[in-house]
Each structure stands twice: as C-alpha cells, then as structure tokens.
Amino acid sequence: DAGVIQSPRHEVTEMGQEVTLRCKPISGHDYLFWYRQTMMRGLELLIYFNNNVPIDDSGMPEDRFSAKMPNASFSTLKIQPSEPRDSAVYFCASSLGGEAFFGQGTRLTVV
Amino acid sequence: QKEVEQNSGPLSVPEGAIASLNCTYSDRGSQSFFWYRQYSGKSPELIMFIYSNGDKEDGRFTAQLNKASQYVSLLIRDSQPSDSATYLCAVPQRKAGTALIFGKGTTLSVSS
C-alpha cells in the first residue's frame, strides 16, 4: 500500500481565499483523522471519522473549518475564508483503531 | 491539565549514551501508550506502543510504563546521531478512546 496520501504538499494562499486539503487513507482503514501541527500548539486533533461518519469535531477551531468524507477512500478539509493564523502543517492519518499512520502533510501558508 | 505532557527539551546527549524521554498523562483510565518519532519536516512515525505496566524492549528502544504514577518513558540505548528528532508521546482520547492525543514532543539531539 502507498500509505496515506495527502495533496497538495504545499499551499500558499491569500487571506480570505478558500483552501481545500485532500486525503486518501490506507485501504481498509476505518478511522480517518485530521491533525494540525504548529510550533506553539503541537499536534492537535481537529476531527475524526469512523466508517465515513464524523465522530468528534470538537477540535475544529472555528466554523470556517469543515471536513467531509464522502467515501472510504477520500476526505477533505476545507477552510473558508482562510486567515494567516491558519498557517500550519495539516496531517491526515488513518488507522484500524490502534496505531495511526500519517500522511506526509500539507504545509499551508496564508499570507 | 493537559491530557499528555512532555518536556519540550532540547535534550542533548553524546553519541553512545542513553537518552531518556518522559511523558505524563492525566487520565488514569488510559490503557495504551504510543511513542512516535518525527524528523524535521517529516510526518510522525510509530516507534513503540505499550499496554502493560513495566518495560517493553525493541532493539535499542525500551518503553517503560508506570500506571500508578501516570508516566511513560522511552529509553534509547547507544544513541546515534540519526536518533536526533522530536519524540511524541500519545494516548487515546479520554472521551472516545480511539483518536490519539499527542504531547508537544521532546526534541532530542545526539552529538557525534
């Protein structure tokens, strides 16, 4: 398996623009997680899905953030409108309920 | 109180020494504990997990769990420069038990 695949790897956007991050989990994994990593706050859990259903979105910082998982092989994290404080590395991870396997991350810069 | 706490470091050790990384957690009900390694600019990768009190060894790595004191540690024997990275401790989320909650990590620097 190719592992968790995220796109794009890097994203630079202007404040106010919509940003969509994409994730393909490992085939067969039934949990999908979105994390955000910054120097100040470390690796924070934003939201996670089980069998495509959102289970806990309490980590989503604001209504500007939304996530979907339309099928078992694809998920998106959308920020609309984006702000400079959203600049971070966003990781997607998947698991079977134990060890989480991480994608390579998307480095988002909002200017 | 944060669910997982780690000393951010940096922890500096000479090559060949033992590096000791510590982590405390707040939920007494936590049953499993994970150590991840993250190289600069890369994603976290699992090194070890431990469920039972005591020690678990895997090559140069030993995880130690003390549930009564609510801490878990990672020992790296014969430290190598390639071990220089940030080490993240993680426990399952208190309310649901599936999603991992991570500490901020301890940065280890091994000098040759």
JSON list of C-alpha atoms in Angstrom, two decimals:
[
{"chain": "A", "resi": 1, "resn": "ASP", "atom": "CA", "xyz": [0.00, 0.00, 0.00]},
{"chain": "A", "resi": 2, "resn": "ALA", "atom": "CA", "xyz": [1.22, 3.52, -0.76]},
{"chain": "A", "resi": 3, "resn": "GLY", "atom": "CA", "xyz": [0.29, 4.76, 2.69]},
{"chain": "A", "resi": 4, "resn": "VAL", "atom": "CA", "xyz": [-1.81, 7.81, 3.47]},
{"chain": "A", "resi": 5, "resn": "ILE", "atom": "CA", "xyz": [-1.68, 10.25, 0.58]},
{"chain": "A", "resi": 6, "resn": "GLN", "atom": "CA", "xyz": [-2.25, 13.95, 1.02]},
{"chain": "A", "resi": 7, "resn": "SER", "atom": "CA", "xyz": [-2.44, 16.74, -1.51]},
{"chain": "A", "resi": 8, "resn": "PRO", "atom": "CA", "xyz": [-1.23, 19.29, -2.09]},
{"chain": "A", "resi": 9, "resn": "ARG", "atom": "CA", "xyz": [2.10, 19.08, -0.23]},
{"chain": "A", "resi": 10, "resn": "HIS", "atom": "CA", "xyz": [2.40, 22.83, -0.09]},
{"chain": "A", "resi": 11, "resn": "GLU", "atom": "CA", "xyz": [-0.23, 25.51, -0.39]},
{"chain": "A", "resi": 12, "resn": "VAL", "atom": "CA", "xyz": [0.25, 29.26, -0.34]},
{"chain": "A", "resi": 13, "resn": "THR", "atom": "CA", "xyz": [-2.89, 31.33, -0.45]},
{"chain": "A", "resi": 14, "resn": "GLU", "atom": "CA", "xyz": [-4.07, 34.80, 0.29]},
{"chain": "A", "resi": 15, "resn": "MET", "atom": "CA", "xyz": [-6.14, 35.67, 3.29]},
{"chain": "A", "resi": 16, "resn": "GLY", "atom": "CA", "xyz": [-9.83, 35.28, 2.58]},
{"chain": "A", "resi": 17, "resn": "GLN", "atom": "CA", "xyz": [-9.42, 32.56, -0.01]},
{"chain": "A", "resi": 18, "resn": "GLU", "atom": "CA", "xyz": [-10.89, 29.08, 0.27]},
{"chain": "A", "resi": 19, "resn": "VAL", "atom": "CA", "xyz": [-8.45, 26.24, 0.84]},
{"chain": "A", "resi": 20, "resn": "THR", "atom": "CA", "xyz": [-9.17, 22.56, 0.33]},
{"chain": "A", "resi": 21, "resn": "LEU", "atom": "CA", "xyz": [-6.87, 19.86, 1.60]},
{"chain": "A", "resi": 22, "resn": "ARG", "atom": "CA", "xyz": [-7.26, 16.29, 0.41]},
{"chain": "A", "resi": 23, "resn": "CYS", "atom": "CA", "xyz": [-6.53, 12.89, 1.89]},
{"chain": "A", "resi": 24, "resn": "LYS", "atom": "CA", "xyz": [-6.65, 9.30, 0.74]},
{"chain": "A", "resi": 25, "resn": "PRO", "atom": "CA", "xyz": [-6.40, 6.89, 3.69]},
{"chain": "A", "resi": 26, "resn": "ILE", "atom": "CA", "xyz": [-4.82, 3.46, 3.67]},
{"chain": "A", "resi": 27, "resn": "SER", "atom": "CA", "xyz": [-7.19, 0.98, 2.07]},
{"chain": "A", "resi": 28, "resn": "GLY", "atom": "CA", "xyz": [-9.13, -0.96, 4.67]},
{"chain": "A", "resi": 29, "resn": "HIS", "atom": "CA", "xyz": [-8.61, 1.50, 7.49]},
{"chain": "A", "resi": 30, "resn": "ASP", "atom": "CA", "xyz": [-11.90, 2.56, 9.04]},
{"chain": "A", "resi": 31, "resn": "TYR", "atom": "CA", "xyz": [-10.69, 5.58, 11.01]},
{"chain": "A", "resi": 32, "resn": "LEU", "atom": "CA", "xyz": [-9.51, 8.83, 9.49]},
{"chain": "A", "resi": 33, "resn": "PHE", "atom": "CA", "xyz": [-8.08, 11.74, 11.46]},
{"chain": "A", "resi": 34, "resn": "TRP", "atom": "CA", "xyz": [-7.19, 15.33, 10.64]},
{"chain": "A", "resi": 35, "resn": "TYR", "atom": "CA", "xyz": [-4.48, 16.96, 12.76]},
{"chain": "A", "resi": 36, "resn": "ARG", "atom": "CA", "xyz": [-2.89, 20.38, 12.68]},
{"chain": "A", "resi": 37, "resn": "GLN", "atom": "CA", "xyz": [0.68, 20.99, 13.84]},
{"chain": "A", "resi": 38, "resn": "THR", "atom": "CA", "xyz": [2.22, 24.30, 14.89]},
{"chain": "A", "resi": 39, "resn": "MET", "atom": "CA", "xyz": [5.25, 25.13, 16.98]},
{"chain": "A", "resi": 40, "resn": "MET", "atom": "CA", "xyz": [3.10, 26.77, 19.64]},
{"chain": "A", "resi": 41, "resn": "ARG", "atom": "CA", "xyz": [0.34, 24.20, 20.00]},
{"chain": "A", "resi": 42, "resn": "GLY", "atom": "CA", "xyz": [1.96, 21.00, 18.81]},
{"chain": "A", "resi": 43, "resn": "LEU", "atom": "CA", "xyz": [-0.09, 18.31, 17.07]},
{"chain": "A", "resi": 44, "resn": "GLU", "atom": "CA", "xyz": [-3.79, 18.97, 17.61]},
{"chain": "A", "resi": 45, "resn": "LEU", "atom": "CA", "xyz": [-6.65, 16.68, 16.71]},
{"chain": "A", "resi": 46, "resn": "LEU", "atom": "CA", "xyz": [-9.22, 18.57, 14.61]},
{"chain": "A", "resi": 47, "resn": "ILE", "atom": "CA", "xyz": [-11.77, 15.92, 13.66]},
{"chain": "A", "resi": 48, "resn": "TYR", "atom": "CA", "xyz": [-12.03, 12.22, 13.04]},
{"chain": "A", "resi": 49, "resn": "PHE", "atom": "CA", "xyz": [-14.27, 9.84, 11.13]},
{"chain": "A", "resi": 50, "resn": "ASN", "atom": "CA", "xyz": [-15.23, 6.22, 11.64]},
{"chain": "A", "resi": 51, "resn": "ASN", "atom": "CA", "xyz": [-16.60, 4.41, 8.59]},
{"chain": "A", "resi": 52, "resn": "ASN", "atom": "CA", "xyz": [-17.01, 7.79, 6.85]},
{"chain": "A", "resi": 53, "resn": "VAL", "atom": "CA", "xyz": [-19.09, 9.24, 9.70]},
{"chain": "A", "resi": 54, "resn": "PRO", "atom": "CA", "xyz": [-17.75, 12.22, 11.68]},
{"chain": "A", "resi": 55, "resn": "ILE", "atom": "CA", "xyz": [-17.39, 11.14, 15.29]},
{"chain": "A", "resi": 56, "resn": "ASP", "atom": "CA", "xyz": [-15.81, 14.10, 17.05]},
{"chain": "A", "resi": 57, "resn": "ASP", "atom": "CA", "xyz": [-15.27, 17.55, 15.57]},
{"chain": "A", "resi": 58, "resn": "SER", "atom": "CA", "xyz": [-14.71, 19.35, 18.87]},
{"chain": "A", "resi": 59, "resn": "GLY", "atom": "CA", "xyz": [-11.15, 20.17, 17.83]},
{"chain": "A", "resi": 60, "resn": "MET", "atom": "CA", "xyz": [-12.23, 22.17, 14.79]},
{"chain": "A", "resi": 61, "resn": "PRO", "atom": "CA", "xyz": [-11.22, 25.70, 15.76]},
{"chain": "A", "resi": 62, "resn": "GLU", "atom": "CA", "xyz": [-13.98, 27.67, 14.09]},
{"chain": "A", "resi": 63, "resn": "ASP", "atom": "CA", "xyz": [-16.92, 27.43, 11.72]},
{"chain": "A", "resi": 64, "resn": "ARG", "atom": "CA", "xyz": [-14.53, 28.40, 8.95]},
{"chain": "A", "resi": 65, "resn": "PHE", "atom": "CA", "xyz": [-13.26, 24.83, 9.11]},
{"chain": "A", "resi": 66, "resn": "SER", "atom": "CA", "xyz": [-15.23, 21.93, 7.69]},
{"chain": "A", "resi": 67, "resn": "ALA", "atom": "CA", "xyz": [-14.40, 18.34, 6.82]},
{"chain": "A", "resi": 68, "resn": "LYS", "atom": "CA", "xyz": [-16.11, 15.68, 4.76]},
{"chain": "A", "resi": 69, "resn": "MET", "atom": "CA", "xyz": [-15.59, 12.04, 3.98]},
{"chain": "A", "resi": 70, "resn": "PRO", "atom": "CA", "xyz": [-17.87, 11.13, 1.07]},
{"chain": "A", "resi": 71, "resn": "ASN", "atom": "CA", "xyz": [-16.46, 7.61, 0.78]},
{"chain": "A", "resi": 72, "resn": "ALA", "atom": "CA", "xyz": [-13.94, 5.28, 2.39]},
{"chain": "A", "resi": 73, "resn": "SER", "atom": "CA", "xyz": [-11.08, 6.42, 0.19]},
{"chain": "A", "resi": 74, "resn": "PHE", "atom": "CA", "xyz": [-11.32, 10.19, 0.27]},
{"chain": "A", "resi": 75, "resn": "SER", "atom": "CA", "xyz": [-11.62, 13.05, 2.72]},
{"chain": "A", "resi": 76, "resn": "THR", "atom": "CA", "xyz": [-11.34, 16.82, 2.51]},
{"chain": "A", "resi": 77, "resn": "LEU", "atom": "CA", "xyz": [-10.63, 19.55, 5.00]},
{"chain": "A", "resi": 78, "resn": "LYS", "atom": "CA", "xyz": [-11.82, 22.96, 3.88]},
{"chain": "A", "resi": 79, "resn": "ILE", "atom": "CA", "xyz": [-11.03, 26.37, 5.32]},
{"chain": "A", "resi": 80, "resn": "GLN", "atom": "CA", "xyz": [-13.23, 29.24, 4.15]},
{"chain": "A", "resi": 81, "resn": "PRO", "atom": "CA", "xyz": [-12.23, 32.01, 4.47]},
{"chain": "A", "resi": 82, "resn": "SER", "atom": "CA", "xyz": [-8.60, 31.37, 5.34]},
{"chain": "A", "resi": 83, "resn": "GLU", "atom": "CA", "xyz": [-6.67, 33.57, 7.75]},
{"chain": "A", "resi": 84, "resn": "PRO", "atom": "CA", "xyz": [-2.92, 33.96, 8.44]},
{"chain": "A", "resi": 85, "resn": "ARG", "atom": "CA", "xyz": [-3.32, 32.19, 11.80]},
{"chain": "A", "resi": 86, "resn": "ASP", "atom": "CA", "xyz": [-4.39, 29.07, 9.93]},
{"chain": "A", "resi": 87, "resn": "SER", "atom": "CA", "xyz": [-0.83, 28.67, 8.67]},
{"chain": "A", "resi": 88, "resn": "ALA", "atom": "CA", "xyz": [0.37, 25.27, 9.86]},
{"chain": "A", "resi": 89, "resn": "VAL", "atom": "CA", "xyz": [1.11, 21.75, 8.72]},
{"chain": "A", "resi": 90, "resn": "TYR", "atom": "CA", "xyz": [-2.07, 19.72, 8.35]},
{"chain": "A", "resi": 91, "resn": "PHE", "atom": "CA", "xyz": [-1.76, 15.97, 8.68]},
{"chain": "A", "resi": 92, "resn": "CYS", "atom": "CA", "xyz": [-4.21, 13.30, 7.75]},
{"chain": "A", "resi": 93, "resn": "ALA", "atom": "CA", "xyz": [-3.87, 9.91, 9.43]},
{"chain": "A", "resi": 94, "resn": "SER", "atom": "CA", "xyz": [-5.74, 6.62, 9.26]},
{"chain": "A", "resi": 95, "resn": "SER", "atom": "CA", "xyz": [-5.96, 3.56, 11.46]},
{"chain": "A", "resi": 96, "resn": "LEU", "atom": "CA", "xyz": [-7.82, 0.39, 12.32]},
{"chain": "A", "resi": 97, "resn": "GLY", "atom": "CA", "xyz": [-8.36, 1.73, 15.85]},
{"chain": "A", "resi": 98, "resn": "GLY", "atom": "CA", "xyz": [-4.83, 1.47, 17.20]},
{"chain": "A", "resi": 99, "resn": "GLU", "atom": "CA", "xyz": [-1.66, 2.85, 15.66]},
{"chain": "A", "resi": 100, "resn": "ALA", "atom": "CA", "xyz": [-2.27, 5.88, 13.46]},
{"chain": "A", "resi": 101, "resn": "PHE", "atom": "CA", "xyz": [-0.43, 6.10, 10.15]},
{"chain": "A", "resi": 102, "resn": "PHE", "atom": "CA", "xyz": [0.27, 9.63, 8.97]},
{"chain": "A", "resi": 103, "resn": "GLY", "atom": "CA", "xyz": [0.40, 11.15, 5.55]},
{"chain": "A", "resi": 104, "resn": "GLN", "atom": "CA", "xyz": [3.22, 13.46, 4.56]},
{"chain": "A", "resi": 105, "resn": "GLY", "atom": "CA", "xyz": [1.24, 16.53, 5.48]},
{"chain": "A", "resi": 106, "resn": "THR", "atom": "CA", "xyz": [0.21, 19.72, 3.74]},
{"chain": "A", "resi": 107, "resn": "ARG", "atom": "CA", "xyz": [2.13, 22.85, 4.66]},
{"chain": "A", "resi": 108, "resn": "LEU", "atom": "CA", "xyz": [-0.35, 25.71, 4.45]},
{"chain": "A", "resi": 109, "resn": "THR", "atom": "CA", "xyz": [0.79, 29.30, 4.37]},
{"chain": "A", "resi": 110, "resn": "VAL", "atom": "CA", "xyz": [-1.83, 32.04, 4.39]},
{"chain": "A", "resi": 111, "resn": "VAL", "atom": "CA", "xyz": [-0.46, 35.47, 3.54]},
{"chain": "B", "resi": 1, "resn": "GLN", "atom": "CA", "xyz": [-4.49, 19.84, 32.93]},
{"chain": "B", "resi": 2, "resn": "LYS", "atom": "CA", "xyz": [-3.42, 18.72, 29.50]},
{"chain": "B", "resi": 3, "resn": "GLU", "atom": "CA", "xyz": [-4.03, 15.07, 28.66]},
{"chain": "B", "resi": 4, "resn": "VAL", "atom": "CA", "xyz": [-0.38, 14.48, 27.75]},
{"chain": "B", "resi": 5, "resn": "GLU", "atom": "CA", "xyz": [2.62, 16.49, 28.88]},
{"chain": "B", "resi": 6, "resn": "GLN", "atom": "CA", "xyz": [6.23, 16.31, 27.80]},
{"chain": "B", "resi": 7, "resn": "ASN", "atom": "CA", "xyz": [9.32, 18.37, 28.45]},
{"chain": "B", "resi": 8, "resn": "SER", "atom": "CA", "xyz": [10.00, 20.17, 25.18]},
{"chain": "B", "resi": 9, "resn": "GLY", "atom": "CA", "xyz": [13.78, 19.99, 25.60]},
{"chain": "B", "resi": 10, "resn": "PRO", "atom": "CA", "xyz": [16.03, 20.11, 23.77]},
{"chain": "B", "resi": 11, "resn": "LEU", "atom": "CA", "xyz": [17.62, 17.06, 25.30]},
{"chain": "B", "resi": 12, "resn": "SER", "atom": "CA", "xyz": [21.23, 16.76, 24.26]},
{"chain": "B", "resi": 13, "resn": "VAL", "atom": "CA", "xyz": [23.21, 13.55, 24.66]},
{"chain": "B", "resi": 14, "resn": "PRO", "atom": "CA", "xyz": [26.54, 12.37, 23.25]},
{"chain": "B", "resi": 15, "resn": "GLU", "atom": "CA", "xyz": [26.67, 9.51, 20.79]},
{"chain": "B", "resi": 16, "resn": "GLY", "atom": "CA", "xyz": [26.55, 6.16, 22.55]},
{"chain": "B", "resi": 17, "resn": "ALA", "atom": "CA", "xyz": [24.78, 7.48, 25.65]},
{"chain": "B", "resi": 18, "resn": "ILE", "atom": "CA", "xyz": [21.31, 6.57, 26.90]},
{"chain": "B", "resi": 19, "resn": "ALA", "atom": "CA", "xyz": [18.60, 9.11, 26.12]},
{"chain": "B", "resi": 20, "resn": "SER", "atom": "CA", "xyz": [15.63, 9.18, 28.49]},
{"chain": "B", "resi": 21, "resn": "LEU", "atom": "CA", "xyz": [12.38, 10.79, 27.36]},
{"chain": "B", "resi": 22, "resn": "ASN", "atom": "CA", "xyz": [9.45, 11.20, 29.73]},
{"chain": "B", "resi": 23, "resn": "CYS", "atom": "CA", "xyz": [5.74, 11.73, 29.40]},
{"chain": "B", "resi": 24, "resn": "THR", "atom": "CA", "xyz": [2.94, 12.16, 31.93]},
{"chain": "B", "resi": 25, "resn": "TYR", "atom": "CA", "xyz": [-0.76, 11.73, 31.29]},
{"chain": "B", "resi": 26, "resn": "SER", "atom": "CA", "xyz": [-3.86, 12.83, 33.15]},
{"chain": "B", "resi": 27, "resn": "ASP", "atom": "CA", "xyz": [-6.40, 10.06, 32.52]},
{"chain": "B", "resi": 28, "resn": "ARG", "atom": "CA", "xyz": [-5.96, 7.21, 34.98]},
{"chain": "B", "resi": 29, "resn": "GLY", "atom": "CA", "xyz": [-8.11, 5.07, 32.73]},
{"chain": "B", "resi": 30, "resn": "SER", "atom": "CA", "xyz": [-5.67, 5.20, 29.81]},
{"chain": "B", "resi": 31, "resn": "GLN", "atom": "CA", "xyz": [-4.80, 1.70, 28.68]},
{"chain": "B", "resi": 32, "resn": "SER", "atom": "CA", "xyz": [-2.42, 2.19, 25.78]},
{"chain": "B", "resi": 33, "resn": "PHE", "atom": "CA", "xyz": [0.50, 4.48, 25.13]},
{"chain": "B", "resi": 34, "resn": "PHE", "atom": "CA", "xyz": [2.35, 5.28, 21.94]},
{"chain": "B", "resi": 35, "resn": "TRP", "atom": "CA", "xyz": [5.73, 6.79, 21.12]},
{"chain": "B", "resi": 36, "resn": "TYR", "atom": "CA", "xyz": [6.18, 8.44, 17.75]},
{"chain": "B", "resi": 37, "resn": "ARG", "atom": "CA", "xyz": [9.33, 9.88, 16.20]},
{"chain": "B", "resi": 38, "resn": "GLN", "atom": "CA", "xyz": [9.20, 12.91, 13.91]},
{"chain": "B", "resi": 39, "resn": "TYR", "atom": "CA", "xyz": [12.17, 14.07, 11.90]},
{"chain": "B", "resi": 40, "resn": "SER", "atom": "CA", "xyz": [12.27, 17.73, 10.96]},
{"chain": "B", "resi": 41, "resn": "GLY", "atom": "CA", "xyz": [9.92, 18.38, 8.06]},
{"chain": "B", "resi": 42, "resn": "LYS", "atom": "CA", "xyz": [8.55, 14.83, 8.09]},
{"chain": "B", "resi": 43, "resn": "SER", "atom": "CA", "xyz": [5.46, 13.13, 9.44]},
{"chain": "B", "resi": 44, "resn": "PRO", "atom": "CA", "xyz": [5.26, 11.25, 12.76]},
{"chain": "B", "resi": 45, "resn": "GLU", "atom": "CA", "xyz": [6.02, 7.54, 12.64]},
{"chain": "B", "resi": 46, "resn": "LEU", "atom": "CA", "xyz": [5.36, 4.96, 15.32]},
{"chain": "B", "resi": 47, "resn": "ILE", "atom": "CA", "xyz": [8.32, 3.62, 17.27]},
{"chain": "B", "resi": 48, "resn": "MET", "atom": "CA", "xyz": [6.62, 1.64, 20.01]},
{"chain": "B", "resi": 49, "resn": "PHE", "atom": "CA", "xyz": [3.42, 1.14, 21.92]},
{"chain": "B", "resi": 50, "resn": "ILE", "atom": "CA", "xyz": [2.93, -0.29, 25.40]},
{"chain": "B", "resi": 51, "resn": "TYR", "atom": "CA", "xyz": [-0.15, -1.52, 27.24]},
{"chain": "B", "resi": 52, "resn": "SER", "atom": "CA", "xyz": [1.11, -3.17, 30.40]},
{"chain": "B", "resi": 53, "resn": "ASN", "atom": "CA", "xyz": [2.97, -1.87, 33.41]},
{"chain": "B", "resi": 54, "resn": "GLY", "atom": "CA", "xyz": [6.68, -2.46, 33.24]},
{"chain": "B", "resi": 55, "resn": "ASP", "atom": "CA", "xyz": [9.15, -2.45, 30.38]},
{"chain": "B", "resi": 56, "resn": "LYS", "atom": "CA", "xyz": [8.87, -3.32, 26.72]},
{"chain": "B", "resi": 57, "resn": "GLU", "atom": "CA", "xyz": [12.03, -3.62, 24.68]},
{"chain": "B", "resi": 58, "resn": "ASP", "atom": "CA", "xyz": [12.50, -3.38, 20.93]},
{"chain": "B", "resi": 59, "resn": "GLY", "atom": "CA", "xyz": [16.10, -3.23, 19.80]},
{"chain": "B", "resi": 60, "resn": "ARG", "atom": "CA", "xyz": [17.72, -0.12, 21.22]},
{"chain": "B", "resi": 61, "resn": "PHE", "atom": "CA", "xyz": [14.36, 1.24, 22.41]},
{"chain": "B", "resi": 62, "resn": "THR", "atom": "CA", "xyz": [12.68, 0.49, 25.73]},
{"chain": "B", "resi": 63, "resn": "ALA", "atom": "CA", "xyz": [9.29, 1.82, 26.74]},
{"chain": "B", "resi": 64, "resn": "GLN", "atom": "CA", "xyz": [8.52, 1.94, 30.45]},
{"chain": "B", "resi": 65, "resn": "LEU", "atom": "CA", "xyz": [5.04, 2.34, 31.87]},
{"chain": "B", "resi": 66, "resn": "ASN", "atom": "CA", "xyz": [4.06, 3.18, 35.44]},
{"chain": "B", "resi": 67, "resn": "LYS", "atom": "CA", "xyz": [0.29, 3.48, 35.65]},
{"chain": "B", "resi": 68, "resn": "ALA", "atom": "CA", "xyz": [0.27, 4.27, 39.36]},
{"chain": "B", "resi": 69, "resn": "SER", "atom": "CA", "xyz": [2.40, 7.34, 38.76]},
{"chain": "B", "resi": 70, "resn": "GLN", "atom": "CA", "xyz": [0.84, 8.04, 35.37]},
{"chain": "B", "resi": 71, "resn": "TYR", "atom": "CA", "xyz": [4.00, 8.31, 33.41]},
{"chain": "B", "resi": 72, "resn": "VAL", "atom": "CA", "xyz": [5.52, 6.56, 30.46]},
{"chain": "B", "resi": 73, "resn": "SER", "atom": "CA", "xyz": [9.10, 6.87, 29.32]},
{"chain": "B", "resi": 74, "resn": "LEU", "atom": "CA", "xyz": [11.20, 5.97, 26.33]},
{"chain": "B", "resi": 75, "resn": "LEU", "atom": "CA", "xyz": [14.84, 4.96, 26.70]},
{"chain": "B", "resi": 76, "resn": "ILE", "atom": "CA", "xyz": [17.14, 4.95, 23.71]},
{"chain": "B", "resi": 77, "resn": "ARG", "atom": "CA", "xyz": [20.33, 3.00, 24.30]},
{"chain": "B", "resi": 78, "resn": "ASP", "atom": "CA", "xyz": [23.53, 3.60, 22.34]},
{"chain": "B", "resi": 79, "resn": "SER", "atom": "CA", "xyz": [22.11, 6.84, 20.95]},
{"chain": "B", "resi": 80, "resn": "GLN", "atom": "CA", "xyz": [23.09, 7.66, 17.37]},
{"chain": "B", "resi": 81, "resn": "PRO", "atom": "CA", "xyz": [23.07, 11.00, 15.52]},
{"chain": "B", "resi": 82, "resn": "SER", "atom": "CA", "xyz": [20.30, 9.51, 13.38]},
{"chain": "B", "resi": 83, "resn": "ASP", "atom": "CA", "xyz": [18.13, 9.40, 16.52]},
{"chain": "B", "resi": 84, "resn": "SER", "atom": "CA", "xyz": [18.06, 13.22, 16.56]},
{"chain": "B", "resi": 85, "resn": "ALA", "atom": "CA", "xyz": [14.38, 14.04, 16.15]},
{"chain": "B", "resi": 86, "resn": "THR", "atom": "CA", "xyz": [11.31, 15.06, 18.09]},
{"chain": "B", "resi": 87, "resn": "TYR", "atom": "CA", "xyz": [9.67, 12.28, 20.09]},
{"chain": "B", "resi": 88, "resn": "LEU", "atom": "CA", "xyz": [5.94, 12.47, 20.61]},
{"chain": "B", "resi": 89, "resn": "CYS", "atom": "CA", "xyz": [4.02, 10.64, 23.32]},
{"chain": "B", "resi": 90, "resn": "ALA", "atom": "CA", "xyz": [0.38, 9.83, 22.59]},
{"chain": "B", "resi": 91, "resn": "VAL", "atom": "CA", "xyz": [-2.58, 8.36, 24.44]},
{"chain": "B", "resi": 92, "resn": "PRO", "atom": "CA", "xyz": [-6.10, 7.58, 23.24]},
{"chain": "B", "resi": 93, "resn": "GLN", "atom": "CA", "xyz": [-8.56, 10.43, 23.66]},
{"chain": "B", "resi": 94, "resn": "ARG", "atom": "CA", "xyz": [-10.20, 10.40, 27.07]},
{"chain": "B", "resi": 95, "resn": "LYS", "atom": "CA", "xyz": [-13.77, 10.63, 25.86]},
{"chain": "B", "resi": 96, "resn": "ALA", "atom": "CA", "xyz": [-13.74, 8.21, 22.97]},
{"chain": "B", "resi": 97, "resn": "GLY", "atom": "CA", "xyz": [-10.60, 6.15, 23.27]},
{"chain": "B", "resi": 98, "resn": "THR", "atom": "CA", "xyz": [-9.78, 5.87, 19.58]},
{"chain": "B", "resi": 99, "resn": "ALA", "atom": "CA", "xyz": [-8.22, 9.11, 18.43]},
{"chain": "B", "resi": 100, "resn": "LEU", "atom": "CA", "xyz": [-4.69, 9.69, 19.69]},
{"chain": "B", "resi": 101, "resn": "ILE", "atom": "CA", "xyz": [-3.91, 12.82, 21.67]},
{"chain": "B", "resi": 102, "resn": "PHE", "atom": "CA", "xyz": [-0.30, 13.90, 21.39]},
{"chain": "B", "resi": 103, "resn": "GLY", "atom": "CA", "xyz": [2.06, 15.71, 23.69]},
{"chain": "B", "resi": 104, "resn": "LYS", "atom": "CA", "xyz": [4.04, 18.59, 22.23]},
{"chain": "B", "resi": 105, "resn": "GLY", "atom": "CA", "xyz": [7.08, 16.39, 21.95]},
{"chain": "B", "resi": 106, "resn": "THR", "atom": "CA", "xyz": [10.65, 16.38, 23.21]},
{"chain": "B", "resi": 107, "resn": "THR", "atom": "CA", "xyz": [13.43, 17.32, 20.83]},
{"chain": "B", "resi": 108, "resn": "LEU", "atom": "CA", "xyz": [16.46, 15.04, 21.11]},
{"chain": "B", "resi": 109, "resn": "SER", "atom": "CA", "xyz": [19.88, 16.00, 19.77]},
{"chain": "B", "resi": 110, "resn": "VAL", "atom": "CA", "xyz": [22.61, 13.36, 19.65]},
{"chain": "B", "resi": 111, "resn": "SER", "atom": "CA", "xyz": [26.08, 14.74, 19.06]},
{"chain": "B", "resi": 112, "resn": "SER", "atom": "CA", "xyz": [28.84, 12.72, 17.41]}
]
